[in-house]
Amino acid sequence: MPRKVVYTKDLIVSYAFDLVREEGIDSLTARNLAKRMKSSSQPIFSYFKSMEDVKEEVVLKARDKYNFYISQGLKYSYPFKGVGLMYVQFARDEKKLFSLLFMGPSEKTSHYLPSYDDNSHKIEEVLVKNYGMNIDSAKAIYNHLSVFVHGLGCLFAMGSKVFTIEDVDRMLSEEYQSLTNYFKEVKK
């Protein structure tokens, strides 16, 4: 006789995360999650008061995954560009998670990226430290490029094949150069 699976809170979140990662947040129902777990919904509700609580845990796990990508971008020789590339890479690799984090309705929007993005201050610091900008210029350039990169991310998340990652690499360089030249001219 096969061993009975003992469900933990972390295991249930892992099943929920995989479900959302593959099928999107709208698929996260008690019935679908229980089916994936090959169980009843009883283990779910022994740890969670509602499916909204499960969703919150999935969002936290998705943010962790996203933060990993951004941390890899910050390791590039040009970290600001690396962050943009990894944002788009996350959109390409994790379409459903990207959609969950960045394409849904949000009341927490600042500079076109969700304000819960723990990476904003790190990215602005990179611009100031590595690129010799003052904080106002850094925020302005980050704001402009975040809109540009988000648009590219949305294209990749929707499965568009208009651009390659190599195209994105080149385009980020061009946009960054244009913006830095613009801000140099404005300060004259």
PDB file of C-alpha atoms in Angstrom, residues 4-150:
ATOM      1  CA  LYS A   4      -0.122   8.485   2.620  1.00  0.00           C
ATOM      2  CA  VAL A   5       1.166  11.959   1.714  1.00  0.00           C
ATOM      3  CA  VAL A   6       1.457  14.305   4.663  1.00  0.00           C
ATOM      4  CA  TYR A   7       0.765  17.819   3.468  1.00  0.00           C
ATOM      5  CA  THR A   8       2.590  20.727   5.043  1.00  0.00           C
ATOM      6  CA  LYS A   9       1.887  24.385   4.495  1.00  0.00           C
ATOM      7  CA  ASP A  10       5.067  24.709   2.403  1.00  0.00           C
ATOM      8  CA  LEU A  11       4.124  21.710   0.270  1.00  0.00           C
ATOM      9  CA  ILE A  12       0.663  23.117  -0.401  1.00  0.00           C
ATOM     10  CA  VAL A  13       2.189  26.487  -1.369  1.00  0.00           C
ATOM     11  CA  SER A  14       4.600  24.658  -3.663  1.00  0.00           C
ATOM     12  CA  TYR A  15       1.717  22.890  -5.431  1.00  0.00           C
ATOM     13  CA  ALA A  16      -0.178  26.189  -5.686  1.00  0.00           C
ATOM     14  CA  PHE A  17       2.895  27.974  -7.034  1.00  0.00           C
ATOM     15  CA  ASP A  18       3.441  25.321  -9.703  1.00  0.00           C
ATOM     16  CA  LEU A  19      -0.234  25.507 -10.675  1.00  0.00           C
ATOM     17  CA  VAL A  20      -0.094  29.294 -11.070  1.00  0.00           C
ATOM     18  CA  ARG A  21       3.262  29.110 -12.835  1.00  0.00           C
ATOM     19  CA  GLU A  22       1.810  26.772 -15.452  1.00  0.00           C
ATOM     20  CA  GLU A  23      -1.799  27.908 -15.758  1.00  0.00           C
ATOM     21  CA  GLY A  24      -2.050  31.401 -14.282  1.00  0.00           C
ATOM     22  CA  ILE A  25      -3.591  32.884 -11.159  1.00  0.00           C
ATOM     23  CA  ASP A  26      -7.169  32.338 -12.303  1.00  0.00           C
ATOM     24  CA  SER A  27      -6.572  28.591 -12.130  1.00  0.00           C
ATOM     25  CA  LEU A  28      -5.857  28.772  -8.387  1.00  0.00           C
ATOM     26  CA  THR A  29      -9.060  27.389  -6.933  1.00  0.00           C
ATOM     27  CA  ALA A  30      -9.495  24.929  -4.082  1.00  0.00           C
ATOM     28  CA  ARG A  31     -10.771  22.325  -6.525  1.00  0.00           C
ATOM     29  CA  ASN A  32      -7.845  22.708  -8.963  1.00  0.00           C
ATOM     30  CA  LEU A  33      -5.270  22.767  -6.183  1.00  0.00           C
ATOM     31  CA  ALA A  34      -6.744  19.678  -4.508  1.00  0.00           C
ATOM     32  CA  LYS A  35      -6.795  17.891  -7.863  1.00  0.00           C
ATOM     33  CA  ARG A  36      -3.122  18.737  -8.407  1.00  0.00           C
ATOM     34  CA  MET A  37      -2.316  17.487  -4.918  1.00  0.00           C
ATOM     35  CA  LYS A  38      -4.368  14.305  -5.577  1.00  0.00           C
ATOM     36  CA  SER A  39      -6.245  15.039  -2.394  1.00  0.00           C
ATOM     37  CA  SER A  40      -9.365  16.649  -1.058  1.00  0.00           C
ATOM     38  CA  SER A  41      -9.349  20.326  -0.183  1.00  0.00           C
ATOM     39  CA  GLN A  42      -9.224  19.471   3.523  1.00  0.00           C
ATOM     40  CA  PRO A  43      -5.409  19.786   3.832  1.00  0.00           C
ATOM     41  CA  ILE A  44      -5.552  23.216   2.182  1.00  0.00           C
ATOM     42  CA  PHE A  45      -8.044  24.590   4.665  1.00  0.00           C
ATOM     43  CA  SER A  46      -6.270  23.048   7.633  1.00  0.00           C
ATOM     44  CA  TYR A  47      -3.472  25.593   6.991  1.00  0.00           C
ATOM     45  CA  PHE A  48      -5.267  28.439   5.226  1.00  0.00           C
ATOM     46  CA  LYS A  49      -8.454  30.320   6.107  1.00  0.00           C
ATOM     47  CA  SER A  50      -9.215  31.013   2.451  1.00  0.00           C
ATOM     48  CA  MET A  51      -7.829  30.650  -1.042  1.00  0.00           C
ATOM     49  CA  GLU A  52      -6.927  34.343  -0.859  1.00  0.00           C
ATOM     50  CA  ASP A  53      -4.385  33.386   1.830  1.00  0.00           C
ATOM     51  CA  VAL A  54      -2.944  30.752  -0.518  1.00  0.00           C
ATOM     52  CA  LYS A  55      -2.757  33.361  -3.276  1.00  0.00           C
ATOM     53  CA  GLU A  56      -0.823  35.723  -0.988  1.00  0.00           C
ATOM     54  CA  GLU A  57       1.747  32.987  -0.356  1.00  0.00           C
ATOM     55  CA  VAL A  58       2.038  32.314  -4.090  1.00  0.00           C
ATOM     56  CA  VAL A  59       2.596  36.016  -4.753  1.00  0.00           C
ATOM     57  CA  LEU A  60       5.381  36.073  -2.137  1.00  0.00           C
ATOM     58  CA  LYS A  61       7.008  33.064  -3.772  1.00  0.00           C
ATOM     59  CA  ALA A  62       6.673  34.678  -7.213  1.00  0.00           C
ATOM     60  CA  ARG A  63       8.339  37.844  -5.874  1.00  0.00           C
ATOM     61  CA  ASP A  64      11.200  35.742  -4.524  1.00  0.00           C
ATOM     62  CA  LYS A  65      11.648  34.202  -7.975  1.00  0.00           C
ATOM     63  CA  TYR A  66      11.572  37.655  -9.586  1.00  0.00           C
ATOM     64  CA  ASN A  67      14.023  39.045  -7.013  1.00  0.00           C
ATOM     65  CA  PHE A  68      16.428  36.226  -7.864  1.00  0.00           C
ATOM     66  CA  TYR A  69      16.390  37.276 -11.518  1.00  0.00           C
ATOM     67  CA  ILE A  70      17.021  40.916 -10.594  1.00  0.00           C
ATOM     68  CA  SER A  71      19.861  39.953  -8.253  1.00  0.00           C
ATOM     69  CA  GLN A  72      21.478  38.147 -11.191  1.00  0.00           C
ATOM     70  CA  GLY A  73      21.078  41.287 -13.320  1.00  0.00           C
ATOM     71  CA  LEU A  74      22.839  43.364 -10.662  1.00  0.00           C
ATOM     72  CA  LYS A  75      25.885  41.101 -11.088  1.00  0.00           C
ATOM     73  CA  TYR A  76      26.359  42.042 -14.762  1.00  0.00           C
ATOM     74  CA  SER A  77      29.335  44.220 -15.680  1.00  0.00           C
ATOM     75  CA  TYR A  78      26.738  46.887 -16.530  1.00  0.00           C
ATOM     76  CA  PRO A  79      24.266  46.233 -13.707  1.00  0.00           C
ATOM     77  CA  PHE A  80      21.590  48.665 -14.825  1.00  0.00           C
ATOM     78  CA  LYS A  81      21.446  47.005 -18.217  1.00  0.00           C
ATOM     79  CA  GLY A  82      21.625  43.607 -16.543  1.00  0.00           C
ATOM     80  CA  VAL A  83      18.542  44.408 -14.490  1.00  0.00           C
ATOM     81  CA  GLY A  84      16.612  45.346 -17.631  1.00  0.00           C
ATOM     82  CA  LEU A  85      17.708  42.193 -19.400  1.00  0.00           C
ATOM     83  CA  MET A  86      16.781  40.004 -16.454  1.00  0.00           C
ATOM     84  CA  TYR A  87      13.382  41.682 -16.142  1.00  0.00           C
ATOM     85  CA  VAL A  88      12.666  40.747 -19.754  1.00  0.00           C
ATOM     86  CA  GLN A  89      14.204  37.295 -19.231  1.00  0.00           C
ATOM     87  CA  PHE A  90      11.871  36.757 -16.262  1.00  0.00           C
ATOM     88  CA  ALA A  91       8.926  37.730 -18.480  1.00  0.00           C
ATOM     89  CA  ARG A  92      10.086  35.283 -21.146  1.00  0.00           C
ATOM     90  CA  ASP A  93      10.811  32.401 -18.757  1.00  0.00           C
ATOM     91  CA  GLU A  94       7.953  32.905 -16.313  1.00  0.00           C
ATOM     92  CA  LYS A  95       5.078  34.290 -18.357  1.00  0.00           C
ATOM     93  CA  LYS A  96       2.339  33.503 -15.832  1.00  0.00           C
ATOM     94  CA  LEU A  97       4.341  34.784 -12.858  1.00  0.00           C
ATOM     95  CA  PHE A  98       5.237  37.961 -14.723  1.00  0.00           C
ATOM     96  CA  SER A  99       1.587  38.463 -15.541  1.00  0.00           C
ATOM     97  CA  LEU A 100       0.651  37.897 -11.907  1.00  0.00           C
ATOM     98  CA  LEU A 101       3.185  40.429 -10.621  1.00  0.00           C
ATOM     99  CA  PHE A 102       3.232  43.066 -13.347  1.00  0.00           C
ATOM    100  CA  MET A 103       0.234  42.839 -15.648  1.00  0.00           C
ATOM    101  CA  GLY A 104      -2.690  42.726 -13.265  1.00  0.00           C
ATOM    102  CA  PRO A 105      -4.522  45.593 -11.636  1.00  0.00           C
ATOM    103  CA  SER A 106      -2.427  47.242  -8.969  1.00  0.00           C
ATOM    104  CA  GLU A 107      -3.144  49.998  -6.528  1.00  0.00           C
ATOM    105  CA  LYS A 108       0.537  50.132  -5.594  1.00  0.00           C
ATOM    106  CA  THR A 109       2.072  51.740  -8.645  1.00  0.00           C
ATOM    107  CA  SER A 110       5.017  54.076  -8.551  1.00  0.00           C
ATOM    108  CA  HIS A 111       7.148  54.938 -11.567  1.00  0.00           C
ATOM    109  CA  TYR A 112       5.310  52.326 -13.632  1.00  0.00           C
ATOM    110  CA  LEU A 113       6.628  49.376 -11.653  1.00  0.00           C
ATOM    111  CA  PRO A 114       4.907  48.082  -8.536  1.00  0.00           C
ATOM    112  CA  SER A 115       6.091  49.946  -5.466  1.00  0.00           C
ATOM    113  CA  TYR A 116       6.546  46.690  -3.601  1.00  0.00           C
ATOM    114  CA  ASP A 117       9.543  46.015  -5.828  1.00  0.00           C
ATOM    115  CA  ASP A 118      12.297  45.810  -3.242  1.00  0.00           C
ATOM    116  CA  ASN A 119      14.851  46.344  -5.976  1.00  0.00           C
ATOM    117  CA  SER A 120      14.053  49.952  -6.899  1.00  0.00           C
ATOM    118  CA  HIS A 121      16.408  51.499  -4.379  1.00  0.00           C
ATOM    119  CA  LYS A 122      19.197  49.059  -5.337  1.00  0.00           C
ATOM    120  CA  ILE A 123      18.816  49.964  -9.002  1.00  0.00           C
ATOM    121  CA  GLU A 124      18.836  53.694  -8.285  1.00  0.00           C
ATOM    122  CA  GLU A 125      21.965  53.217  -6.112  1.00  0.00           C
ATOM    123  CA  VAL A 126      23.686  51.438  -9.021  1.00  0.00           C
ATOM    124  CA  LEU A 127      22.961  54.370 -11.301  1.00  0.00           C
ATOM    125  CA  VAL A 128      24.354  56.859  -8.788  1.00  0.00           C
ATOM    126  CA  LYS A 129      27.407  54.790  -7.830  1.00  0.00           C
ATOM    127  CA  ASN A 130      28.376  53.076 -11.090  1.00  0.00           C
ATOM    128  CA  TYR A 131      27.256  55.677 -13.592  1.00  0.00           C
ATOM    129  CA  GLY A 132      28.082  58.890 -11.721  1.00  0.00           C
ATOM    130  CA  MET A 133      24.587  60.346 -11.688  1.00  0.00           C
ATOM    131  CA  ASN A 134      22.843  62.388  -9.073  1.00  0.00           C
ATOM    132  CA  ILE A 135      19.785  60.771  -7.512  1.00  0.00           C
ATOM    133  CA  ASP A 136      17.288  62.923  -9.450  1.00  0.00           C
ATOM    134  CA  SER A 137      18.791  61.941 -12.812  1.00  0.00           C
ATOM    135  CA  ALA A 138      19.008  58.315 -11.694  1.00  0.00           C
ATOM    136  CA  LYS A 139      15.324  58.265 -10.768  1.00  0.00           C
ATOM    137  CA  ALA A 140      14.326  59.957 -14.023  1.00  0.00           C
ATOM    138  CA  ILE A 141      16.329  57.549 -16.189  1.00  0.00           C
ATOM    139  CA  TYR A 142      15.089  54.573 -14.197  1.00  0.00           C
ATOM    140  CA  ASN A 143      11.532  55.803 -14.613  1.00  0.00           C
ATOM    141  CA  HIS A 144      11.875  56.139 -18.393  1.00  0.00           C
ATOM    142  CA  LEU A 145      13.648  52.835 -18.872  1.00  0.00           C
ATOM    143  CA  SER A 146      11.260  50.999 -16.558  1.00  0.00           C
ATOM    144  CA  VAL A 147       8.402  51.907 -18.908  1.00  0.00           C
ATOM    145  CA  PHE A 148      10.443  50.767 -21.913  1.00  0.00           C
ATOM    146  CA  VAL A 149      11.556  47.517 -20.284  1.00  0.00           C
ATOM    147  CA  HIS A 150       8.077  46.799 -18.956  1.00  0.00           C
TER     148      HIS A 150
END
